[in-house]
Coordinates of C-alpha atoms in Angstrom, one line a residue:
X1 CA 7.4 14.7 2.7
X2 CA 8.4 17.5 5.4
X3 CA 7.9 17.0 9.3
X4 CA 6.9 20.6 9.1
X5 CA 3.8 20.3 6.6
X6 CA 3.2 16.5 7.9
X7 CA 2.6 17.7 12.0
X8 CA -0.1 19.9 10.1
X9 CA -2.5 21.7 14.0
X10 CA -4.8 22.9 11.0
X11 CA -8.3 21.8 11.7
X12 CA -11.6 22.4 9.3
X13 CA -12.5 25.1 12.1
X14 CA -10.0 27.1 13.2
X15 CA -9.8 28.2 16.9
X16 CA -10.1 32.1 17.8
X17 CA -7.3 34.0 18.5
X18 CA -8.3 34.6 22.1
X19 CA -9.1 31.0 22.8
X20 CA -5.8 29.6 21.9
X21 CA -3.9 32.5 23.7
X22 CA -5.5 30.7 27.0
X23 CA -5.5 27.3 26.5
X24 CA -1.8 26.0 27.6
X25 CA -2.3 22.4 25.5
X26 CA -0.5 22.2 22.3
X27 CA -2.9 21.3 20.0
X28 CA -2.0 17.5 19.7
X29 CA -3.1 18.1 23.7
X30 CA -7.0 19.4 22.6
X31 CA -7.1 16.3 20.4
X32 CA -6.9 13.8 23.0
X33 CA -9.5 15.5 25.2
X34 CA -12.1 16.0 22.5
X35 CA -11.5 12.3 22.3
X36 CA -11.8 11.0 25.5
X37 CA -14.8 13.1 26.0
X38 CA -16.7 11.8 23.2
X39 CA -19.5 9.2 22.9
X40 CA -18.2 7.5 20.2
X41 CA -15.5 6.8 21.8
X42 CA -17.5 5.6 25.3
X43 CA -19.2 3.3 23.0
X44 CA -16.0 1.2 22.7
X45 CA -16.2 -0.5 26.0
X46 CA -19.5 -2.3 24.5
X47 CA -17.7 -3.6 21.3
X48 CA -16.1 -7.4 20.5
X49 CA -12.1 -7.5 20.0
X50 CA -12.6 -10.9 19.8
X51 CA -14.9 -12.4 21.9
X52 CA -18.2 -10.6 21.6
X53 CA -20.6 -10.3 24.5
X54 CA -18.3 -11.7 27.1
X55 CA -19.2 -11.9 30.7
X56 CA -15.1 -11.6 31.8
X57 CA -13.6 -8.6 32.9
X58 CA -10.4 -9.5 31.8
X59 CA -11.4 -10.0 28.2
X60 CA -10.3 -7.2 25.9
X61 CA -13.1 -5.0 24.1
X62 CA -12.5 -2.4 21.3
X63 CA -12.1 0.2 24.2
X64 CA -9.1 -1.7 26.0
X65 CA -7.7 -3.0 22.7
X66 CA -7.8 1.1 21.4
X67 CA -6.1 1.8 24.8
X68 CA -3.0 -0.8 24.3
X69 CA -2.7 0.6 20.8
X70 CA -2.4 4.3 22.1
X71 CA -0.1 3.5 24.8
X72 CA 2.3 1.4 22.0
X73 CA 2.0 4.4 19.6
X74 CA 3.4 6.7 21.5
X75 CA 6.0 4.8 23.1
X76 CA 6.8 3.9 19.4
X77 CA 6.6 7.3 18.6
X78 CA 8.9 8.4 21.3
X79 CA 11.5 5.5 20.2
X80 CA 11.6 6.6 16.9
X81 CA 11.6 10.2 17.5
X82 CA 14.9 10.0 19.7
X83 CA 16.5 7.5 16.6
X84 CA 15.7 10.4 14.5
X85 CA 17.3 13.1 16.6
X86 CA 20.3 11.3 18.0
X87 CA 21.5 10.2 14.3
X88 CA 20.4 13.4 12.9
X89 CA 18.4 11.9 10.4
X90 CA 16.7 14.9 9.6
X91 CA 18.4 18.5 10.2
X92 CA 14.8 20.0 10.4
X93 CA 13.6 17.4 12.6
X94 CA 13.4 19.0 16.6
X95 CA 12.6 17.9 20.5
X96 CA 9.0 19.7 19.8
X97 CA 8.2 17.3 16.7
X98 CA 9.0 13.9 18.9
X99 CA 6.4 15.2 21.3
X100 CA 4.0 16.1 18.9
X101 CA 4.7 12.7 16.9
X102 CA 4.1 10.6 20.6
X103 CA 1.0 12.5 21.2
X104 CA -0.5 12.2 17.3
X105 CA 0.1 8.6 17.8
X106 CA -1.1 8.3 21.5
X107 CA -4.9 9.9 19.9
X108 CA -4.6 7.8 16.7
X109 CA -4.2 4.5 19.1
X110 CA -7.8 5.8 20.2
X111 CA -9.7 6.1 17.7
X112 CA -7.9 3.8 15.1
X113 CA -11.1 1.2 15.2
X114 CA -13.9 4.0 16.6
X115 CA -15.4 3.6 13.1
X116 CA -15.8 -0.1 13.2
X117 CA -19.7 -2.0 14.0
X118 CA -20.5 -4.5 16.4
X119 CA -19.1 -7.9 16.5
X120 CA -15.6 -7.0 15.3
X121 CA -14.2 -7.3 12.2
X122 CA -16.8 -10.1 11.4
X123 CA -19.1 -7.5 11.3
X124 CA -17.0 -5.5 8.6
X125 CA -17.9 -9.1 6.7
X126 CA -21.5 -9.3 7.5
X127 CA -22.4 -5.5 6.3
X128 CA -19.9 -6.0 2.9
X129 CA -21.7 -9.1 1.7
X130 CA -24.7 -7.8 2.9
X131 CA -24.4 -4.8 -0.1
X132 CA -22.9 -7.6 -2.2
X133 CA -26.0 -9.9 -2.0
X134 CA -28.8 -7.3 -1.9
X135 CA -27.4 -4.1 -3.9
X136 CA -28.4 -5.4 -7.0
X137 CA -31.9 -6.2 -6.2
X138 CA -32.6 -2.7 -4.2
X139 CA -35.1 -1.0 -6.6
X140 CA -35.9 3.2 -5.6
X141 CA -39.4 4.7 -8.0
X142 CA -39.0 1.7 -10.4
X143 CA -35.1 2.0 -11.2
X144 CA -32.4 -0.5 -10.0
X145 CA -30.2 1.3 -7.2
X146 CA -27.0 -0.6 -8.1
X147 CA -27.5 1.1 -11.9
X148 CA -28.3 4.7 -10.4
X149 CA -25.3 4.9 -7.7
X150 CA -21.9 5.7 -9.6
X151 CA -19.0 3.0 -9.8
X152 CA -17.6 4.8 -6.5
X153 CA -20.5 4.8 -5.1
X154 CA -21.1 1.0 -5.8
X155 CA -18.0 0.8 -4.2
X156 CA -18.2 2.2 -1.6
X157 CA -20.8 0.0 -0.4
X158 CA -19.5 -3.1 -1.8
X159 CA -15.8 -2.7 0.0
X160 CA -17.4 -1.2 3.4
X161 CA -14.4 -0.2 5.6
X162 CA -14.3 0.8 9.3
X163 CA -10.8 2.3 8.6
X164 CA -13.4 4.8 6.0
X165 CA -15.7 4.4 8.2
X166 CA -14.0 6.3 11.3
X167 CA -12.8 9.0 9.2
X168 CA -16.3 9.7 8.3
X169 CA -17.4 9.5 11.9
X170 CA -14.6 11.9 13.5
X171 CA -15.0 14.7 10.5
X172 CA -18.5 14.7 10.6
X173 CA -21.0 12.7 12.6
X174 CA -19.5 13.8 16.0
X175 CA -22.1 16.9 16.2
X176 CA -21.1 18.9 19.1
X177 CA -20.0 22.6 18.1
X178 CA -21.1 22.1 14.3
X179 CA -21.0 20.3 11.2
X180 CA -17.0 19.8 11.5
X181 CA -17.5 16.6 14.0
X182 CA -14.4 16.4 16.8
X183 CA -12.8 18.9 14.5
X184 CA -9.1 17.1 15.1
X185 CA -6.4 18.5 13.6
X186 CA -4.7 17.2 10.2
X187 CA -1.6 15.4 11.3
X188 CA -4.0 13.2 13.7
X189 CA -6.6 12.6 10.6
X190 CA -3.7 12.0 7.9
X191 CA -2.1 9.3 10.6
X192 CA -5.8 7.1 10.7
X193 CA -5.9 7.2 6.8
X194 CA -4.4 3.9 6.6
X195 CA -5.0 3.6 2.7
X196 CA -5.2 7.0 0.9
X197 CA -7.1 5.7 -1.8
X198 CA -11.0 5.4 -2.6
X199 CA -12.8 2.5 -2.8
X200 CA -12.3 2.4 -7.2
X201 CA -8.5 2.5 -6.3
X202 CA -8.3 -0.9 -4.6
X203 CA -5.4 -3.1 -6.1
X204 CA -5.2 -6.2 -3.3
X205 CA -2.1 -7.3 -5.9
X206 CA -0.6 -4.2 -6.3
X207 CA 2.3 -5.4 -3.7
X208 CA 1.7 -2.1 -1.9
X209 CA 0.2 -2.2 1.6
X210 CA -1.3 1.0 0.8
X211 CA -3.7 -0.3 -1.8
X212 CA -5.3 -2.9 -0.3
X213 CA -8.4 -1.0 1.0
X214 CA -9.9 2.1 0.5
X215 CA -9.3 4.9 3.1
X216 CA -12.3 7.4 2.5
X217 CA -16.0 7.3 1.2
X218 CA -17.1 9.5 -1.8
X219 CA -18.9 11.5 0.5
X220 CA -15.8 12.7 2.3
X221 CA -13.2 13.3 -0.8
X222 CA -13.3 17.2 0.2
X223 CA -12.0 16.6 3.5
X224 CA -9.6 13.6 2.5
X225 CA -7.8 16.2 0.2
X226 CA -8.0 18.9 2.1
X227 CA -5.8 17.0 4.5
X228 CA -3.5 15.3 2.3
X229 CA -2.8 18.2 0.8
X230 CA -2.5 20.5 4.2
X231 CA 0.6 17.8 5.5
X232 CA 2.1 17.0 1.9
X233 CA 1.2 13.3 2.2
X234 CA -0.8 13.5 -1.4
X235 CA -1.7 9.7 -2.1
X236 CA 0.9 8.5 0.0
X237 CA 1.0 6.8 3.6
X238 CA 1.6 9.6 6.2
X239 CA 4.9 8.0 8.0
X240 CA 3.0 8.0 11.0
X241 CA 0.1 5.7 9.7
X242 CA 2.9 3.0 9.4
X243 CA 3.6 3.5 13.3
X244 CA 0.0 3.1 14.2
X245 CA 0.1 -0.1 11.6
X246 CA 2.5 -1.4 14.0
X247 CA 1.3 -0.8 17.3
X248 CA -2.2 -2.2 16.1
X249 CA -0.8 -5.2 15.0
X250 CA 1.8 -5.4 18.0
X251 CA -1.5 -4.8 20.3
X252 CA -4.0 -7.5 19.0
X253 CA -1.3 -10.2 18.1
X254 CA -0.4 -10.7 21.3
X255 CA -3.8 -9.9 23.2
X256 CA -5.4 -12.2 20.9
X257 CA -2.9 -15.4 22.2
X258 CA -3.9 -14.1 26.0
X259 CA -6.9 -13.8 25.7
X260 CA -7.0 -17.5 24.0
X261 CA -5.2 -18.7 26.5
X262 CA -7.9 -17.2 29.3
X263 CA -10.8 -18.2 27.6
X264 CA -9.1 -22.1 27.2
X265 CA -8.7 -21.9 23.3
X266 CA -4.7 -21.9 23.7
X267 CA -2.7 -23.9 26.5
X268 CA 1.0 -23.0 27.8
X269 CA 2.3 -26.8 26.1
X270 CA 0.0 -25.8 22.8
X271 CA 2.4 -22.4 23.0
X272 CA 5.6 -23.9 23.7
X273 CA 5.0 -26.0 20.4
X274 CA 4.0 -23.9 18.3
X275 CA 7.3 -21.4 19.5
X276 CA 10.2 -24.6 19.2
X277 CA 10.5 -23.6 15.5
X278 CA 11.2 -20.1 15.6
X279 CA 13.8 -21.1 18.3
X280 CA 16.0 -22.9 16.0
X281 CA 15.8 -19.5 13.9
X282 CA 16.2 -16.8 16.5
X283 CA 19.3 -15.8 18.3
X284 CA 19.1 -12.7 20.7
X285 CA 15.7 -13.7 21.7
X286 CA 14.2 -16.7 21.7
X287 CA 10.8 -16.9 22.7
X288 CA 10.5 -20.6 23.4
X289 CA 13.3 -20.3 25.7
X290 CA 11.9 -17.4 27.4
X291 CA 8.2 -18.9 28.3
X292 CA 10.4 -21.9 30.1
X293 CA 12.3 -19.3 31.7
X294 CA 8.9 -17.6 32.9
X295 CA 6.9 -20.9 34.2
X296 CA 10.4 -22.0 36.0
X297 CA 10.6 -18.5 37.6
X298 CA 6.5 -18.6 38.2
X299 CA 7.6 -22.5 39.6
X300 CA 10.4 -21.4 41.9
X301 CA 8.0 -18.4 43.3
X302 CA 5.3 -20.3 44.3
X303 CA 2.5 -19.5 42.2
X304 CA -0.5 -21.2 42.0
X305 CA -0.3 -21.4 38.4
X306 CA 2.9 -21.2 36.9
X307 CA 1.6 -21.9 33.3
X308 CA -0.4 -18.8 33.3
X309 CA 2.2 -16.2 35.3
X310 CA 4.1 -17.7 31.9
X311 CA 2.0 -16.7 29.3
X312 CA 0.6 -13.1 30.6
X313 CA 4.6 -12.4 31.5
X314 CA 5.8 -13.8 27.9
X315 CA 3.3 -11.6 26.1
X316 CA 4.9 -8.4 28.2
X317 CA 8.3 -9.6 26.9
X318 CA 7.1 -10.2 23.0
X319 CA 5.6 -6.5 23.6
X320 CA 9.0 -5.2 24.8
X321 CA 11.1 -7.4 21.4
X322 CA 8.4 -6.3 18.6
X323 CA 8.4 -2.4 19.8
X324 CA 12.4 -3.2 18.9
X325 CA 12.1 -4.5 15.8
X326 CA 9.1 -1.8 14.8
X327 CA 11.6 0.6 15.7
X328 CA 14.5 -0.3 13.1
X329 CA 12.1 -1.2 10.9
X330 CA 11.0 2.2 10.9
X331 CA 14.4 3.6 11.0
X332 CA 15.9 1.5 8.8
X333 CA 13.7 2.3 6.1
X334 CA 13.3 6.5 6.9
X335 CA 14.3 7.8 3.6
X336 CA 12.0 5.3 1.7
X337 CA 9.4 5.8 4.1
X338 CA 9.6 9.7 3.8
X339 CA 9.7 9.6 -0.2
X340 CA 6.7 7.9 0.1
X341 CA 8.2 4.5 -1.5
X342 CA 7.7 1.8 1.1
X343 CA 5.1 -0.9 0.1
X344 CA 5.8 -2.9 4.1
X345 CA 4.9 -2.9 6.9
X346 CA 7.7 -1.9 9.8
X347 CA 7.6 -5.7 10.4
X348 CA 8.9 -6.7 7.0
X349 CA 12.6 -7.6 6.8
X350 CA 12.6 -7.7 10.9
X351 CA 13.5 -10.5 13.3
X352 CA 10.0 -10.1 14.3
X353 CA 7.9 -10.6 11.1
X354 CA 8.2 -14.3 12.0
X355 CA 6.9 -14.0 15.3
X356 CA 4.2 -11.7 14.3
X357 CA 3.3 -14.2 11.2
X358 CA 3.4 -17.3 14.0
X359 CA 0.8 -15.3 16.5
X360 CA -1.5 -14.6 14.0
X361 CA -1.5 -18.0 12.4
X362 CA -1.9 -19.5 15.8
X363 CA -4.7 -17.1 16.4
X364 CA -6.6 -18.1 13.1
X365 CA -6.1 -21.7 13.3
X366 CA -6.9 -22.1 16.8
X367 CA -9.1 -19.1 17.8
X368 CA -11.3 -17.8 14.5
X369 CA -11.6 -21.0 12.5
X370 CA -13.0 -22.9 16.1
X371 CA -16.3 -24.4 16.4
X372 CA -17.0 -21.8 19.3
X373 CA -16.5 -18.3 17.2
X374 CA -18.5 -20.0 14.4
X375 CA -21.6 -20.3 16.3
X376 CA -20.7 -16.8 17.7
X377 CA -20.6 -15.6 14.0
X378 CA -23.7 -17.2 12.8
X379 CA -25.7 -15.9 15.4
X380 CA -23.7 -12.2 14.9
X381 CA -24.8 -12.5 10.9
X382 CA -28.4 -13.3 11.8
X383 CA -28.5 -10.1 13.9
X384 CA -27.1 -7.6 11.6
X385 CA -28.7 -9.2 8.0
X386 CA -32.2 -8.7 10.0
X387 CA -31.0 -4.7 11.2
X388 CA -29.7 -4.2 7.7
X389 CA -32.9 -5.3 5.7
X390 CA -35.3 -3.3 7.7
X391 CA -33.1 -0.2 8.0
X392 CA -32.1 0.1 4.3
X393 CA -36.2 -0.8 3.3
X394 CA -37.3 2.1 6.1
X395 CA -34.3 4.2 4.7
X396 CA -34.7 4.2 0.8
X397 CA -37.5 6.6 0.5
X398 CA -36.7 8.5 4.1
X399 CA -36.8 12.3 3.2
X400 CA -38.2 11.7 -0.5
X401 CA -41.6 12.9 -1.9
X402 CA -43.1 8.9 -1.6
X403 CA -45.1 8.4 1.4
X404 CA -43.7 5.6 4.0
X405 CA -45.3 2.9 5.2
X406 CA -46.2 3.3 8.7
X407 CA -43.6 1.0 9.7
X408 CA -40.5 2.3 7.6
X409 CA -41.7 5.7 9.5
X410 CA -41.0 4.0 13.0
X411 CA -38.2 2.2 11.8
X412 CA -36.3 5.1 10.5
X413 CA -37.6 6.9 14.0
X414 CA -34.9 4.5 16.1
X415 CA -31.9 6.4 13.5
X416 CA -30.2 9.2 16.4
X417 CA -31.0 12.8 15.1
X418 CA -27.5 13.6 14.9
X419 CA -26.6 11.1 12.1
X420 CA -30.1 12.3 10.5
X421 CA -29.2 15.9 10.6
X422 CA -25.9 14.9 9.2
X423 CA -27.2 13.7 6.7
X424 CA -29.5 16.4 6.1
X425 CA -26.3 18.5 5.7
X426 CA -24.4 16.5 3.4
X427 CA -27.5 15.7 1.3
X428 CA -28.6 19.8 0.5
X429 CA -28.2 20.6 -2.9
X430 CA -27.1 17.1 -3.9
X431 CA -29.2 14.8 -6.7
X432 CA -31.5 12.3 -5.9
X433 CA -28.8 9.8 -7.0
X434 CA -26.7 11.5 -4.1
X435 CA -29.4 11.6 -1.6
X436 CA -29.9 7.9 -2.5
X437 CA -26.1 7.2 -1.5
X438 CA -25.9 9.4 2.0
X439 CA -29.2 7.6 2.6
X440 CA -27.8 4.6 2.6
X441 CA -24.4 5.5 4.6
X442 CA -27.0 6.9 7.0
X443 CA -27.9 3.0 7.5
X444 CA -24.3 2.3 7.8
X445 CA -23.5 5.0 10.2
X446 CA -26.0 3.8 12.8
X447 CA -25.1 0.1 12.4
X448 CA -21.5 1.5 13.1
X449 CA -22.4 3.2 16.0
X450 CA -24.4 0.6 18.0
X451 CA -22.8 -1.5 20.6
X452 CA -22.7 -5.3 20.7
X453 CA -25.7 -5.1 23.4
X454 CA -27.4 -2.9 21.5
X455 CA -27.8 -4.4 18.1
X456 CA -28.8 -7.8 20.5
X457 CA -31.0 -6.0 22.2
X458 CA -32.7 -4.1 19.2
X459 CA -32.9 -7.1 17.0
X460 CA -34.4 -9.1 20.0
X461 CA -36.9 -5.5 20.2
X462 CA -37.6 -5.8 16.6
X463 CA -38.7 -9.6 16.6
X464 CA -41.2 -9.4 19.9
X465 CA -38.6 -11.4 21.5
X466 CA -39.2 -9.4 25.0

């Protein structure tokens, strides 16, 4: 893979002639206004990180979390651009492609998790076993859905991705100039294809990161290969979708322990425990050592409470020591990483992969697996099974020759016009087995783009609980 090809400003529409001759932004530039100016992207601030419907303004939401993750990318990105220059790692590599590379990354960061529904990743879970439970009962005019739908298809459903999920939505459910969606160029759409396979490629034991989702739906192949093969990435990992790897894990590892230790899940002495191994391991930094360091300093300045000055200033520190070891991991692995060979993360083989593997551990054990997110859980599966039944039921005959029920008609009312008339576009010329498919990613796509208030609020609606 070339930096030439890979930094691809092609985008499914191109600009005019006279329009780019007055617009002073480089094209990486347009991307992260088209962005910012979205509704999708608005939408974030009402999404759960981690805790879902929290009254805090301190908690984190998708929209902060996305906001941490941009700002890591691109100082990432700016890190490993200089390695790259100043050891001339690449003769064709210049000044111009480190910008580029920080602001790719810095619009990746944003809308890394933009395709994801309410409630988090649990919601990922909810709408996959959802498909799993009920997909082989559906029945359309008589025939069993699950038999009509192809294997990718079936797939496609079964291993529902928000990675796949946010391609689909940036590429075409963002209606604004046309059927094109934010129109972003291919460098930026390459970089959020975490796993450049489809959903029959899957191979969790494969030993390569790559394979352990899928990274587009059926319904967007065309516009998966005409990017891969506009930047030369092909079926591999662009090198930049292992940077934005990093600074999303670097981002919610670390939130996830501060925001624990806001909402009382996680305590400075529960911390300092869980760190006293890694001490005995570690020898430039020790993060035991530094929290002490941190509560004495808070101590010796008078805080009120030096415990939590700690924490929030140990977590800045972590940041600081993981962007490091991201770094070399990057650099230290270029050639592999450019031929397209490295099965890692940038974590893997680094002083910080222990650290990393501690915080989440510590996350899961004392966070996700408590008594408090379970209830939170339960409550979020009750809401989107309930959404889920009465959209697919109001959606499997929608735009067919059977007549609805009159209310399937109202229910398939509340779907937005712009993922209908998406639809409506992908769905011309396409069998009724097709039409079946989009119809049922048009269920997905407005799950995916209601907030956490909103699916409350329209489940509450929906039950006459007013």
């Amino acid at each position: 893979m070339e930096w030439k090809t890979l930094l691809s400003t092609r985008r499914e529409r191109e600009s005019s002639q006279r329009q780019r001759s007055s617009d002073l932004r480089s094209e990486f530039e347009k991307d992260y206004h088209r962005i910012i100016g979205s509704a999708s992207f608005r939408r974030l601030q009402d999404k759960t990180q981690v805790f879902p419907l929290d009254k805090s303004d301190f908690i984190r939401t998708r929209l902060t979390h996305s906001l941490e993750v941009s700002s890591l990318g691109k100082s990432l990105g700016q890190n490993i651009g200089e390695n790259i220059l100043t050891y001339r790692r690449n003769s064709g590599f210049t000044p111009q492609m480190k910008e580029d590379i920080s602001h790719i990354l810095e619009c990746a960061g944003l809308i890394h998790d933009i395709g994801n529904p309410p409630f988090g990743h649990f919601g990922e879970v909810a709408i996959r076993e959802w498909f799993a439970r009920w997909l082989p009962k559906l029945s359309f005019k008589g025939k069993c859905v699950m038999e009509m739908l192809t294997e990718q298809m079936r797939q496609d459903l079964l291993h529902f991705e928000g990675n796949a999920q946010a391609l689909r939505l940036v590429t075409r459910l963002h209606y604004l100039v046309d059927e094109h969606g934010m129109n972003l160029t291919y460098a930026l759409l390459n970089t959020i294809i975490k796993y450049p396979g489809a959903s029959t490629d899957i191979d969790e034991n494969s030993g390569n990161i790559k394979d352990k989702k899928m990274g587009y739906y059926l319904a967007e192949e065309k516009i998966f290969r005409s990017v891969t093969e506009a930047t030369g990435a092909g079926s591999n990992r662009h090198p930049l979708t292992y940077i934005l790897e990093a600074a999303d894990d670097l981002a919610y590892k670390t939130a996830d322990i501060e925001d624990a230790f806001i909402k009382g899940f996680i305590t400075y002495d529960m911390l300092a425990q869980e760190l006293a191994p890694l001490d005995r391991e570690f020898t430039k930094f020790r993060p035991l050592e530094k929290l002490r360091q941190l509560y004495e300093r808070g101590a010796d300045k008078g805080v009120s409470d030096p415990a939590s000055y700690a924490v929030k200033n140990w977590i800045v520190s972590v940041q600081g020591f993981l962007i490091n070891c991201a770094t070399y991991g990057f650099t230290s692995n270029y050639d592999s990483i450019m031929e397209g060979t490295f099965k890692q993360d940038l974590f893997y083989g680094t002083f910080g992969q222990k650290l990393m593997d501690l915080l989440g551990d510590m996350a899961h054990r004392r966070v996700f697996s408590s008594m408090a997110i379970y209830k939170m859980e339960v409550s979020e599966s009750s809401i989107l099974n309930y959404l889920m039944d009465k959209l697919v039921h109001a959606a499997l005959y929608y735009d067919t020759d059977e007549p609805q029920d009159t209310i399937d008609s109202r229910v398939v009312s509340f779907i937005s016009d712009n993922y209908k008339n998406a639809y409506k576009r992908q769905a011309e010329g396409k069998s009724e087995e097709e039409k079946l498919y989009l119809r049922l990613l048009l269920v997905t796509d407005y799950v995916c783009g209601m907030t956490d208030s909103y699916a409350k609020r329209l489940y509450q609606e929906m039950n006459g609980m007013l």
